[in-house]
Short mmCIF file of C-alpha atoms in Angstrom, two decimals:
data_model
loop_
_atom_site.label_atom_id
_atom_site.label_comp_id
_atom_site.label_asym_id
_atom_site.label_seq_id
_atom_site.Cartn_x
_atom_site.Cartn_y
_atom_site.Cartn_z
CA MET A 16 54.73 -113.87 -84.55
CA LYS A 17 51.58 -113.25 -82.55
CA THR A 18 50.87 -109.62 -81.13
CA VAL A 19 50.88 -108.70 -77.66
CA GLN A 20 46.87 -108.57 -78.14
CA GLU A 21 46.57 -111.76 -79.83
CA ILE A 22 48.68 -113.19 -76.84
CA ARG A 23 46.52 -111.79 -74.27
CA ASP A 24 43.41 -113.00 -75.98
CA ALA A 25 44.83 -116.49 -75.72
CA ILE A 26 45.39 -116.26 -71.97
CA ALA A 27 41.83 -114.91 -71.78
CA ARG A 28 40.47 -118.11 -73.51
CA GLY A 29 42.71 -120.26 -71.00
CA GLU A 30 44.89 -121.36 -73.66
CA TRP A 31 48.03 -120.28 -72.24
CA ARG A 32 48.48 -121.33 -68.67
CA LYS A 33 51.88 -121.36 -68.70
CA LEU A 34 54.98 -118.95 -67.81
CA THR A 35 55.21 -115.59 -69.87
CA ALA A 36 59.01 -115.51 -70.44
CA GLY A 37 59.96 -115.56 -73.76
CA LEU A 38 56.47 -114.56 -75.16
CA ALA A 39 56.22 -111.18 -76.98
CA PRO A 40 59.65 -110.66 -77.33
CA GLY A 41 60.57 -106.77 -77.13
CA PHE A 42 57.91 -105.87 -74.81
CA ILE A 43 57.77 -105.14 -71.12
CA GLN A 44 56.48 -107.71 -68.87
CA ALA A 45 55.03 -106.33 -65.38
CA ASN A 46 54.67 -107.57 -62.12
CA LEU A 47 50.89 -106.82 -60.79
CA VAL A 48 49.77 -105.48 -57.61
CA ILE A 49 45.92 -105.14 -56.80
CA LEU A 50 44.81 -103.76 -53.63
CA PRO A 51 41.81 -101.78 -52.29
CA LYS A 52 41.59 -98.14 -52.76
CA GLN A 53 41.70 -96.99 -49.26
CA HIS A 54 45.63 -98.08 -49.20
CA ALA A 55 46.43 -96.86 -52.84
CA PHE A 56 47.98 -94.02 -51.89
CA ASP A 57 50.13 -95.57 -49.18
CA PHE A 58 51.26 -97.88 -51.85
CA LEU A 59 51.80 -95.49 -54.51
CA LEU A 60 54.20 -93.43 -51.91
CA PHE A 61 55.88 -96.96 -51.00
CA CYS A 62 56.73 -97.30 -54.67
CA GLN A 63 57.90 -93.72 -55.11
CA ARG A 64 60.00 -93.94 -52.19
CA ASN A 65 61.74 -97.40 -53.13
CA GLU A 66 61.76 -96.64 -57.08
CA LYS A 67 64.77 -99.03 -57.39
CA ALA A 68 62.93 -102.19 -55.73
CA CYS A 69 59.53 -100.78 -57.16
CA PRO A 70 59.55 -99.19 -60.44
CA ILE A 71 55.92 -98.04 -61.65
CA ILE A 72 54.88 -98.67 -65.25
CA ASP A 73 51.50 -97.86 -64.61
CA VAL A 74 48.59 -97.73 -62.44
CA CYS A 75 44.91 -98.36 -63.09
CA GLU A 76 42.74 -95.78 -61.07
CA SER A 77 39.98 -97.59 -58.94
CA GLY A 78 37.57 -99.99 -60.57
CA ARG A 79 39.60 -99.34 -64.21
CA VAL A 80 40.94 -102.54 -66.14
CA ALA A 81 43.03 -101.28 -68.79
CA PRO A 82 46.24 -99.25 -67.26
CA PRO A 83 46.44 -96.15 -70.05
CA LEU A 84 49.84 -96.49 -71.03
CA ALA A 85 50.99 -100.30 -70.19
CA GLY A 86 47.75 -101.53 -72.33
CA PRO A 87 44.87 -99.20 -73.13
CA LYS A 88 43.04 -102.57 -74.91
CA ALA A 89 44.02 -104.90 -71.76
CA ASP A 90 41.66 -106.29 -69.22
CA VAL A 91 43.47 -106.74 -65.85
CA ARG A 92 41.00 -109.21 -64.72
CA VAL A 93 41.55 -111.77 -67.53
CA HIS A 94 44.77 -111.11 -69.20
CA VAL A 95 47.26 -112.45 -66.59
CA PRO A 96 47.57 -116.65 -67.03
CA ARG A 97 47.87 -117.16 -63.13
CA TYR A 98 46.69 -114.94 -60.36
CA ARG A 99 47.08 -115.00 -56.93
CA ILE A 100 44.43 -114.00 -54.26
CA TYR A 101 45.60 -113.10 -50.97
CA ARG A 102 43.56 -112.51 -47.73
CA LYS A 103 44.93 -111.09 -44.45
CA GLY A 104 47.94 -112.04 -46.18
CA GLU A 105 46.83 -115.76 -46.60
CA LEU A 106 47.40 -117.46 -50.15
CA LEU A 107 43.44 -118.05 -50.72
CA ASP A 108 43.65 -119.15 -54.68
CA GLU A 109 45.58 -119.26 -57.71
CA PRO A 110 42.79 -118.62 -60.33
CA GLY A 111 43.62 -118.02 -64.47
CA SER A 112 40.85 -115.10 -64.07
CA ILE A 113 40.07 -112.37 -60.87
CA LEU A 114 36.46 -111.63 -62.43
CA GLU A 115 34.72 -113.09 -59.07
CA TYR A 116 37.39 -111.12 -56.89
CA PHE A 117 37.96 -107.43 -58.70
CA ASN A 118 35.38 -104.65 -58.03
CA ASP A 119 35.27 -100.88 -58.54
CA ASP A 120 37.20 -100.25 -55.35
CA MET A 121 40.15 -102.00 -56.76
CA VAL A 122 43.55 -100.33 -58.05
CA SER A 123 45.98 -101.94 -59.93
CA PHE A 124 49.75 -101.63 -59.69
CA PHE A 125 51.96 -102.40 -62.73
CA LEU A 126 55.54 -102.98 -61.63
CA GLY A 127 58.60 -103.25 -63.79
CA CYS A 128 60.71 -106.60 -63.57
CA SER A 129 64.31 -107.59 -64.55
CA PHE A 130 63.56 -109.41 -67.63
CA THR A 131 64.31 -106.52 -69.27
CA PHE A 132 67.75 -105.42 -68.45
CA GLU A 133 68.57 -109.68 -68.53
CA HIS A 134 67.78 -109.52 -72.62
CA ASP A 135 69.89 -106.36 -72.96
CA LEU A 136 72.88 -107.57 -70.79
CA MET A 137 72.56 -111.11 -72.76
CA ALA A 138 72.21 -108.77 -76.42
CA HIS A 139 75.65 -107.06 -75.34
CA GLY A 140 77.09 -110.79 -74.62
CA ILE A 141 77.29 -110.40 -70.88
CA PRO A 142 76.21 -114.37 -69.52
CA VAL A 143 72.92 -114.35 -66.95
CA ARG A 144 73.78 -117.66 -65.30
CA HIS A 145 70.48 -118.64 -64.18
CA ILE A 146 68.89 -118.45 -67.93
CA GLU A 147 72.08 -120.37 -69.50
CA LEU A 148 71.19 -123.16 -66.45
CA ASN A 149 67.48 -122.81 -66.82
CA ARG A 150 66.96 -122.06 -63.43
CA ASN A 151 65.31 -119.29 -61.21
CA VAL A 152 67.50 -116.27 -60.28
CA PRO A 153 68.55 -116.31 -56.64
CA MET A 154 66.84 -113.95 -54.10
CA TYR A 155 67.63 -112.68 -50.89
CA ILE A 156 66.00 -110.78 -48.35
CA THR A 157 68.80 -108.19 -47.15
CA ASN A 158 69.74 -106.15 -43.98
CA ARG A 159 68.32 -102.64 -45.73
CA GLU A 160 65.22 -101.27 -44.57
CA CYS A 161 63.07 -99.84 -47.29
CA ARG A 162 61.70 -96.40 -46.83
CA PRO A 163 58.35 -97.14 -45.14
CA ALA A 164 55.27 -95.37 -46.40
CA GLY A 165 51.69 -95.14 -44.18
CA ILE A 166 51.24 -98.94 -43.86
CA PHE A 167 53.65 -100.40 -45.94
CA SER A 168 57.47 -101.30 -44.73
CA GLY A 169 59.74 -103.87 -45.15
CA PRO A 170 63.52 -105.11 -45.92
CA MET A 171 64.73 -104.70 -49.40
CA VAL A 172 65.15 -108.02 -51.74
CA VAL A 173 67.72 -108.47 -54.19
CA THR A 174 68.96 -110.85 -56.72
CA LEU A 175 72.06 -112.24 -57.39
CA ARG A 176 73.78 -112.76 -60.84
CA PRO A 177 77.29 -113.45 -61.01
CA ILE A 178 79.42 -111.33 -63.46
CA PRO A 179 82.81 -111.67 -65.04
CA GLU A 180 84.67 -109.13 -63.06
CA ASN A 181 85.85 -107.67 -66.40
CA ARG A 182 82.47 -106.95 -67.44
CA VAL A 183 81.08 -105.72 -64.01
CA ALA A 184 81.31 -102.08 -65.32
CA GLU A 185 79.55 -102.61 -68.62
CA ALA A 186 76.80 -104.42 -66.75
CA ALA A 187 76.46 -101.71 -64.18
CA ALA A 188 76.43 -99.06 -67.30
CA ILE A 189 73.78 -101.06 -69.25
CA THR A 190 71.22 -101.86 -66.52
CA ALA A 191 71.63 -98.26 -65.52
CA LYS A 192 69.79 -97.52 -68.62
CA HIS A 193 66.52 -99.67 -67.46
CA ARG A 194 65.50 -97.57 -64.54
CA LYS A 195 61.99 -98.97 -64.79
CA ALA A 196 63.41 -102.60 -64.78
CA HIS A 197 65.39 -101.91 -61.25
CA GLY A 198 68.11 -99.76 -62.69
CA ALA A 199 71.90 -100.38 -61.81
CA PRO A 200 73.26 -102.86 -59.28
CA ILE A 201 72.75 -101.86 -55.35
CA HIS A 202 76.09 -103.61 -54.51
CA VAL A 203 78.47 -105.52 -56.09
CA GLY A 204 80.86 -107.69 -53.97
CA ASP A 205 80.81 -109.14 -50.66
CA PRO A 206 77.21 -110.59 -49.86
CA ALA A 207 77.41 -110.07 -46.13
CA ALA A 208 77.47 -106.31 -46.40
CA LEU A 209 73.93 -106.78 -47.26
CA GLY A 210 73.29 -109.31 -44.53
CA ILE A 211 73.82 -112.30 -46.84
CA THR A 212 75.71 -115.18 -44.78
CA ASP A 213 75.48 -117.64 -47.42
CA THR A 214 74.60 -117.33 -51.14
CA GLN A 215 73.88 -120.98 -51.58
CA LYS A 216 71.18 -120.46 -49.64
CA PRO A 217 68.77 -118.00 -50.83
CA ASP A 218 65.71 -117.00 -49.68
CA PHE A 219 63.70 -117.54 -52.80
CA GLY A 220 64.75 -118.93 -56.29
CA ASP A 221 67.52 -121.46 -56.91
CA PRO A 222 70.81 -121.33 -55.69
CA PRO A 223 73.63 -119.48 -57.81
CA GLU A 224 76.66 -120.91 -59.75
CA ILE A 225 79.55 -118.43 -59.29
CA ARG A 226 82.77 -119.39 -61.07
CA PRO A 227 86.27 -118.16 -60.65
CA GLY A 228 86.46 -114.64 -61.72
CA GLU A 229 83.34 -113.76 -61.32
CA THR A 230 81.62 -111.38 -58.93
CA PRO A 231 78.28 -111.13 -57.45
CA VAL A 232 76.18 -108.35 -58.76
CA PHE A 233 73.24 -107.31 -56.60
CA TRP A 234 70.04 -105.73 -57.84
CA ALA A 235 66.87 -104.62 -56.30
CA CYS A 236 64.02 -106.95 -56.52
CA GLY A 237 60.08 -106.98 -57.37
CA VAL A 238 59.76 -109.47 -54.40
CA THR A 239 60.46 -106.30 -52.13
CA PRO A 240 56.88 -104.69 -53.04
CA GLN A 241 55.24 -108.14 -52.28
CA THR A 242 56.96 -108.48 -49.16
CA ALA A 243 55.61 -105.13 -48.15
CA VAL A 244 52.01 -105.70 -49.10
CA SER A 245 51.95 -109.36 -47.40
CA ARG A 246 53.25 -107.75 -44.17
CA ALA A 247 50.30 -105.16 -44.19
CA LYS A 248 47.64 -108.09 -43.80
CA LEU A 249 45.04 -106.71 -46.05
CA ASP A 250 41.74 -107.45 -46.57
CA LEU A 251 42.15 -108.43 -50.15
CA VAL A 252 45.11 -108.45 -52.35
CA ILE A 253 45.75 -109.83 -55.87
CA THR A 254 49.08 -110.31 -57.53
CA HIS A 255 49.85 -112.25 -60.31
CA ALA A 256 51.71 -115.76 -59.48
CA PRO A 257 55.39 -115.50 -59.96
CA GLY A 258 56.56 -115.86 -63.85
CA TYR A 259 53.17 -115.29 -64.83
CA MET A 260 53.42 -111.88 -66.10
CA PHE A 261 51.34 -109.06 -67.50
CA ILE A 262 52.43 -108.45 -70.96
CA THR A 263 52.21 -104.98 -71.90
CA ASP A 264 52.00 -102.80 -74.54
CA VAL A 265 55.25 -100.81 -73.81
CA PRO A 266 58.29 -101.48 -75.94
CA ASP A 267 61.31 -102.69 -74.40
CA THR A 268 63.58 -99.36 -75.78
CA PHE A 269 60.83 -96.86 -74.49
CA GLU A 270 62.37 -93.71 -72.96
CA TRP A 271 60.96 -93.26 -69.62
CA MET B 29 77.64 -69.47 -44.83
CA LYS B 30 74.21 -70.37 -42.77
CA THR B 31 73.13 -74.02 -42.59
CA VAL B 32 69.61 -75.06 -44.15
CA GLN B 33 68.37 -75.08 -40.86
CA GLU B 34 69.37 -71.74 -39.87
CA ILE B 35 67.96 -70.52 -42.69
CA ARG B 36 64.55 -72.10 -42.20
CA ASP B 37 64.40 -70.95 -38.45
CA ALA B 38 65.25 -67.52 -39.71
CA ILE B 39 62.16 -67.74 -42.00
CA ALA B 40 60.06 -69.42 -39.36
CA ARG B 41 60.63 -66.19 -36.96
CA GLY B 42 59.69 -64.07 -39.88
CA GLU B 43 63.16 -62.65 -40.59
CA TRP B 44 63.10 -63.51 -44.13
CA ARG B 45 59.78 -62.58 -46.19
CA LYS B 46 61.78 -62.52 -49.70
CA LEU B 47 62.61 -65.07 -52.63
CA THR B 48 64.77 -67.65 -51.79
CA ALA B 49 66.81 -67.95 -55.21
CA GLY B 50 70.33 -68.06 -53.96
CA LEU B 51 69.71 -69.08 -50.77
CA ALA B 52 71.37 -72.14 -49.53
CA PRO B 53 73.57 -72.74 -52.61
CA GLY B 54 74.25 -76.55 -53.33
CA PHE B 55 70.83 -77.56 -51.91
CA ILE B 56 67.49 -78.24 -54.05
CA GLN B 57 64.58 -76.07 -53.31
CA ALA B 58 61.30 -77.36 -54.12
CA ASN B 59 57.75 -76.43 -54.93
CA LEU B 60 55.13 -76.94 -52.50
CA VAL B 61 51.70 -78.55 -52.89
CA ILE B 62 49.46 -79.05 -50.03
CA LEU B 63 45.73 -80.85 -50.32
CA PRO B 64 43.46 -82.81 -48.58
CA LYS B 65 44.01 -86.74 -48.15
CA GLN B 66 40.77 -87.51 -50.47
CA HIS B 67 42.68 -86.41 -53.48
CA ALA B 68 46.30 -87.26 -52.66
CA PHE B 69 46.18 -90.52 -54.64
CA ASP B 70 45.19 -88.73 -57.73
CA PHE B 71 47.71 -86.09 -57.60
CA LEU B 72 50.44 -88.45 -56.64
CA LEU B 73 49.39 -90.66 -59.67
CA PHE B 74 49.16 -87.13 -61.55
CA CYS B 75 52.76 -86.74 -60.80
CA GLN B 76 53.91 -90.11 -61.51
CA ARG B 77 52.25 -89.82 -65.21
CA ASN B 78 53.64 -86.50 -65.57
CA GLU B 79 57.08 -86.91 -64.35
CA LYS B 80 58.83 -84.35 -65.99
CA ALA B 81 56.30 -81.57 -65.36
CA CYS B 82 56.05 -82.85 -61.72
CA PRO B 83 59.30 -84.44 -60.62
CA ILE B 84 58.55 -85.88 -56.76
CA ILE B 85 61.44 -85.15 -54.30
CA ASP B 86 59.25 -85.84 -51.48
CA VAL B 87 55.66 -86.60 -49.96
CA CYS B 88 54.47 -85.95 -46.28
CA GLU B 89 51.85 -88.47 -45.49
CA SER B 90 48.62 -86.93 -43.91
CA GLY B 91 49.07 -84.68 -41.13
CA ARG B 92 53.02 -85.04 -41.39
CA VAL B 93 54.95 -81.91 -40.99
CA ALA B 94 58.44 -82.90 -42.04
CA PRO B 95 59.40 -84.41 -45.33
CA PRO B 96 61.28 -87.59 -44.46
CA LEU B 97 64.21 -86.88 -47.06
CA ALA B 98 63.89 -83.45 -47.94
CA GLY B 99 63.78 -82.36 -44.25
CA PRO B 100 63.14 -84.63 -41.56
CA LYS B 101 63.68 -81.70 -39.18
CA ALA B 102 61.51 -79.06 -41.15
CA ASP B 103 58.10 -78.09 -40.14
CA VAL B 104 55.83 -77.51 -43.64
CA ARG B 105 53.83 -74.90 -41.86
CA VAL B 106 56.32 -72.49 -41.10
CA HIS B 107 59.18 -72.90 -43.09
CA VAL B 108 58.26 -71.24 -46.34
CA PRO B 109 58.67 -67.57 -46.42
CA ARG B 110 55.05 -66.84 -48.25
CA TYR B 111 52.64 -69.60 -49.14
CA ARG B 112 49.28 -69.41 -51.19
CA ILE B 113 46.05 -70.44 -50.00
CA TYR B 114 43.28 -71.38 -52.54
CA ARG B 115 39.65 -72.47 -52.13
CA LYS B 116 37.57 -73.24 -55.04
CA GLY B 117 40.38 -72.31 -57.26
CA GLU B 118 40.32 -68.86 -55.90
CA LEU B 119 43.39 -67.19 -54.28
CA LEU B 120 42.44 -66.17 -50.60
CA ASP B 121 45.75 -65.49 -48.92
CA GLU B 122 49.35 -65.40 -48.88
CA PRO B 123 50.20 -65.79 -45.45
CA GLY B 124 53.74 -66.14 -43.88
CA SER B 125 52.48 -69.35 -41.80
CA ILE B 126 49.86 -71.90 -42.52
CA LEU B 127 49.41 -72.90 -38.71
CA GLU B 128 45.65 -71.78 -38.94
CA TYR B 129 45.07 -73.77 -42.05
CA PHE B 130 46.92 -76.97 -41.91
CA ASN B 131 45.33 -80.05 -40.18
CA ASP B 132 45.71 -83.70 -39.69
CA ASP B 133 43.86 -84.35 -43.11
CA MET B 134 46.59 -82.48 -45.22
CA VAL B 135 49.16 -84.31 -47.38
CA SER B 136 52.52 -82.42 -48.71
CA PHE B 137 53.93 -82.59 -51.63
CA PHE B 138 57.40 -81.47 -52.73
CA LEU B 139 58.35 -81.38 -56.75
CA GLY B 140 61.39 -80.46 -57.93
CA CYS B 141 62.51 -76.70 -59.78
CA SER B 142 64.92 -76.01 -62.43
CA PHE B 143 66.76 -73.75 -60.03
CA THR B 144 69.04 -77.14 -59.55
CA PHE B 145 69.54 -77.24 -63.45
CA GLU B 146 70.28 -73.78 -64.38
CA HIS B 147 72.81 -73.70 -61.90
CA ASP B 148 74.49 -76.66 -63.46
CA LEU B 149 74.30 -74.95 -66.88
CA MET B 150 75.95 -71.91 -65.85
CA ALA B 151 78.58 -73.89 -63.97
CA HIS B 152 79.24 -75.20 -67.70
CA GLY B 153 79.40 -71.81 -68.97
CA ILE B 154 76.45 -71.81 -70.80
CA PRO B 155 74.43 -68.62 -70.62
CA VAL B 156 70.99 -68.65 -68.89
CA ARG B 157 69.42 -65.42 -70.21
CA HIS B 158 66.85 -64.46 -68.10
CA ILE B 159 69.34 -64.71 -64.93
CA GLU B 160 71.97 -62.70 -66.66
CA LEU B 161 69.13 -60.09 -67.09
CA ASN B 162 67.60 -60.50 -63.67
CA ARG B 163 64.17 -60.99 -65.06
CA ASN B 164 61.33 -64.21 -64.67
CA VAL B 165 62.11 -67.08 -67.05
CA PRO B 166 58.89 -67.00 -69.77
CA MET B 167 56.57 -69.60 -68.97
CA TYR B 168 53.83 -70.71 -72.19
CA ILE B 169 50.89 -72.87 -71.84
CA THR B 170 51.42 -75.73 -74.74
CA ASN B 171 49.35 -77.21 -76.99
CA ARG B 172 50.09 -81.04 -75.20
CA GLU B 173 47.53 -82.28 -72.84
CA CYS B 174 49.09 -83.83 -69.67
CA ARG B 175 48.27 -87.50 -69.05
CA PRO B 176 45.27 -87.45 -66.83
CA ALA B 177 44.79 -88.96 -63.24
CA GLY B 178 41.43 -88.92 -61.55
CA ILE B 179 40.39 -85.26 -60.89
CA PHE B 180 43.31 -83.99 -62.16
CA SER B 181 44.35 -82.89 -66.11
CA GLY B 182 45.21 -79.85 -67.89
CA PRO B 183 48.08 -78.55 -70.54
CA MET B 184 51.63 -79.11 -70.17
CA VAL B 185 53.32 -75.62 -69.15
CA VAL B 186 56.86 -75.12 -70.20
CA THR B 187 59.76 -72.77 -69.70
CA LEU B 188 61.95 -71.36 -72.56
CA ARG B 189 65.75 -70.76 -72.27
CA PRO B 190 67.37 -69.39 -75.55
CA ILE B 191 70.58 -71.32 -75.93
CA PRO B 192 73.46 -70.66 -78.65
CA GLU B 193 73.14 -73.38 -81.24
CA ASN B 194 76.16 -75.09 -80.75
CA ARG B 195 75.43 -75.83 -76.94
CA VAL B 196 72.12 -77.25 -77.44
CA ALA B 197 73.14 -80.67 -77.22
CA GLU B 198 75.61 -79.95 -74.27
CA ALA B 199 72.53 -78.46 -72.47
CA ALA B 200 70.20 -81.32 -73.47
CA ALA B 201 72.75 -84.05 -71.98
CA ILE B 202 73.53 -81.59 -68.79
CA THR B 203 69.76 -80.99 -67.94
CA ALA B 204 69.10 -84.79 -68.88
CA LYS B 205 71.13 -85.49 -65.73
CA HIS B 206 68.96 -83.86 -63.44
CA ARG B 207 65.27 -85.56 -63.71
CA LYS B 208 64.12 -84.16 -60.59
CA ALA B 209 64.44 -80.96 -62.00
CA HIS B 210 62.34 -81.43 -64.80
CA GLY B 211 65.46 -83.29 -66.85
CA ALA B 212 66.17 -83.08 -70.52
CA PRO B 213 64.40 -80.40 -73.05
CA ILE B 214 60.78 -81.30 -74.19
CA HIS B 215 61.29 -79.49 -77.70
CA VAL B 216 64.30 -77.69 -79.30
CA GLY B 217 63.08 -75.09 -82.07
CA ASP B 218 60.20 -74.05 -83.72
CA PRO B 219 57.55 -73.24 -80.81
CA ALA B 220 54.65 -73.54 -83.36
CA ALA B 221 54.93 -77.33 -82.66
CA LEU B 222 53.91 -76.79 -78.86
CA GLY B 223 51.04 -74.74 -80.30
CA ILE B 224 53.03 -71.06 -78.88
CA THR B 225 52.41 -68.67 -81.39
CA ASP B 226 54.09 -65.69 -80.09
CA THR B 227 57.37 -66.35 -77.95
CA GLN B 228 57.32 -62.46 -76.81
CA LYS B 229 53.94 -62.90 -75.27
CA PRO B 230 54.83 -65.83 -72.46
CA ASP B 231 51.44 -66.52 -70.35
CA PHE B 232 53.42 -66.04 -67.31
CA GLY B 233 57.06 -64.57 -66.93
CA ASP B 234 59.12 -62.07 -68.81
CA PRO B 235 59.63 -62.15 -72.54
CA PRO B 236 62.56 -63.95 -73.48
CA GLU B 237 65.42 -62.08 -75.24
CA ILE B 238 66.57 -64.51 -78.21
CA ARG B 239 70.34 -63.20 -79.82
CA PRO B 240 71.22 -64.42 -83.08
CA GLY B 241 72.56 -67.78 -83.13
CA GLU B 242 70.49 -68.93 -80.57
CA THR B 243 67.58 -71.73 -80.45
CA PRO B 244 64.58 -71.63 -78.00
CA VAL B 245 64.47 -74.55 -76.06
CA PHE B 246 61.86 -75.88 -74.02
CA TRP B 247 61.70 -77.76 -70.39
CA ALA B 248 58.44 -79.27 -68.46
CA CYS B 249 57.67 -76.34 -66.01
CA GLY B 250 56.64 -76.93 -62.17
CA VAL B 251 53.69 -74.62 -63.26
CA THR B 252 51.73 -77.70 -64.73
CA PRO B 253 50.96 -79.14 -61.60
CA GLN B 254 49.54 -75.47 -60.09
CA THR B 255 47.42 -75.62 -63.35
CA ALA B 256 46.02 -79.00 -62.75
CA VAL B 257 45.51 -78.70 -59.05
CA SER B 258 43.80 -74.93 -59.95
CA ARG B 259 41.63 -76.51 -62.41
CA ALA B 260 40.26 -79.01 -59.82
CA LYS B 261 38.77 -76.20 -57.76
CA LEU B 262 39.37 -78.33 -54.27
CA ASP B 263 37.54 -76.96 -51.33
CA LEU B 264 41.38 -75.97 -49.87
CA VAL B 265 44.73 -76.20 -51.51
CA ILE B 266 47.72 -74.61 -50.07
CA THR B 267 51.20 -73.58 -52.28
CA HIS B 268 54.30 -71.71 -51.87
CA ALA B 269 54.13 -68.02 -53.54
CA PRO B 270 56.22 -68.29 -56.87
CA GLY B 271 59.82 -67.62 -56.15
CA TYR B 272 59.25 -68.56 -52.41
CA MET B 273 60.52 -72.16 -52.02
CA PHE B 274 60.93 -74.69 -49.68
CA ILE B 275 64.82 -75.48 -49.34
CA THR B 276 65.55 -79.03 -48.82
CA ASP B 277 68.22 -80.97 -46.96
CA VAL B 278 68.93 -82.78 -50.35
CA PRO B 279 72.26 -81.80 -52.14
CA ASP B 280 71.99 -80.53 -55.98
CA THR B 281 74.21 -83.30 -56.36
CA PHE B 282 72.30 -86.31 -54.96
CA GLU B 283 71.85 -89.25 -56.91
CA TRP B 284 68.13 -90.52 -57.19
#
């Protein structure tokens, strides 16, 4: 079993350019958003106001490359296998390091993702269908607006997981404990209440397979802050590429 | 029973210049910190990193006077009975309104306070000694450093409440539910572990009365962010005067 730092070092050397799911089991993986300091207060406030969609794991002060809690020895410029560079909301590049883009004016945000609670669901014997089927989770843009903050606004994006009806309560209780990984479901049942007309046509990811005796359960999704950032069309934004996450030093079991 | 807005209006007219404890029962009261926008990101990050001591109820964007969740019809400039004005960390004035100090560059932060969990403890029949004795809660500067953020740093300040030993577990569980009011205790038992040498000599407030069969229980305290702000010696900072709180529209039972 490699340590988190050994995995990061391999990523920095270019030896791991693949998805990070399953790497460093037991440690939280994080979404990454890096943007100019002038917009950092607005974005931090947006995350604070929309905590279920944007749970903050850690933040680096401008120019800093090591998140003090999530990776005090890490370097945010080289420890993600694939980044995305956006200018004015347009995807410009998907590099394996951001040494040429990062500067002292940039602030890095590390946001929780659903890997953590999915592991816990499976540990309790609750099926997570898209993982069973080796697909991407279905994601939907909802009719619920986030609480805006400064220049940032947008709809809440959610994920759907079909859960056996007799285990919905347990799934809700298990995920509620993971408030830095989107927490409890925001909705159980009728997709129309969220403005979703056809669950078989997700806005992102693969369609769900909902079996007899299962209910669609919806959780807030980390694509929400990405959407808000994209709509703001900033001069420069750097994120991880979907599924190519930052691996933190924080254990799954950390008490926030 | 007056509504929250009626109470605020009375405060704005100068008809209530007293402590706010007991006003508008059932609604959260908040600590207030107002500071220049240039330091707002650092302070929001300080609060995020030290959530138990600095639970964020709401924040106004710069120049805004109504916190969108805590008081969408409120005016932060006139709805607190007594303010404190600090320049370079020195107390300058204790006015009943801040119309002459507030400007478009100021960002207002509303932080949770312990009133909420004290009500819940009493509702469960757990004694809150300083309220029984009509004293101020004892507060202590500890040997624990907060996680710093930008220009803000300082020790964690805690409150002490003596709790009957057979009810400590229940008191911990009850307060844990109030994570926007300092949450669960940070320490139970020996004060020396926090660097407190004599509980009878608190740094702020009145000495505790610890009776046989009771254990000292320590919670993070809202004086922590005030201490961090004071140490930063900013050009201008506005706070509420201790005990003269901002009354929010948020019910005690709000699910965060």
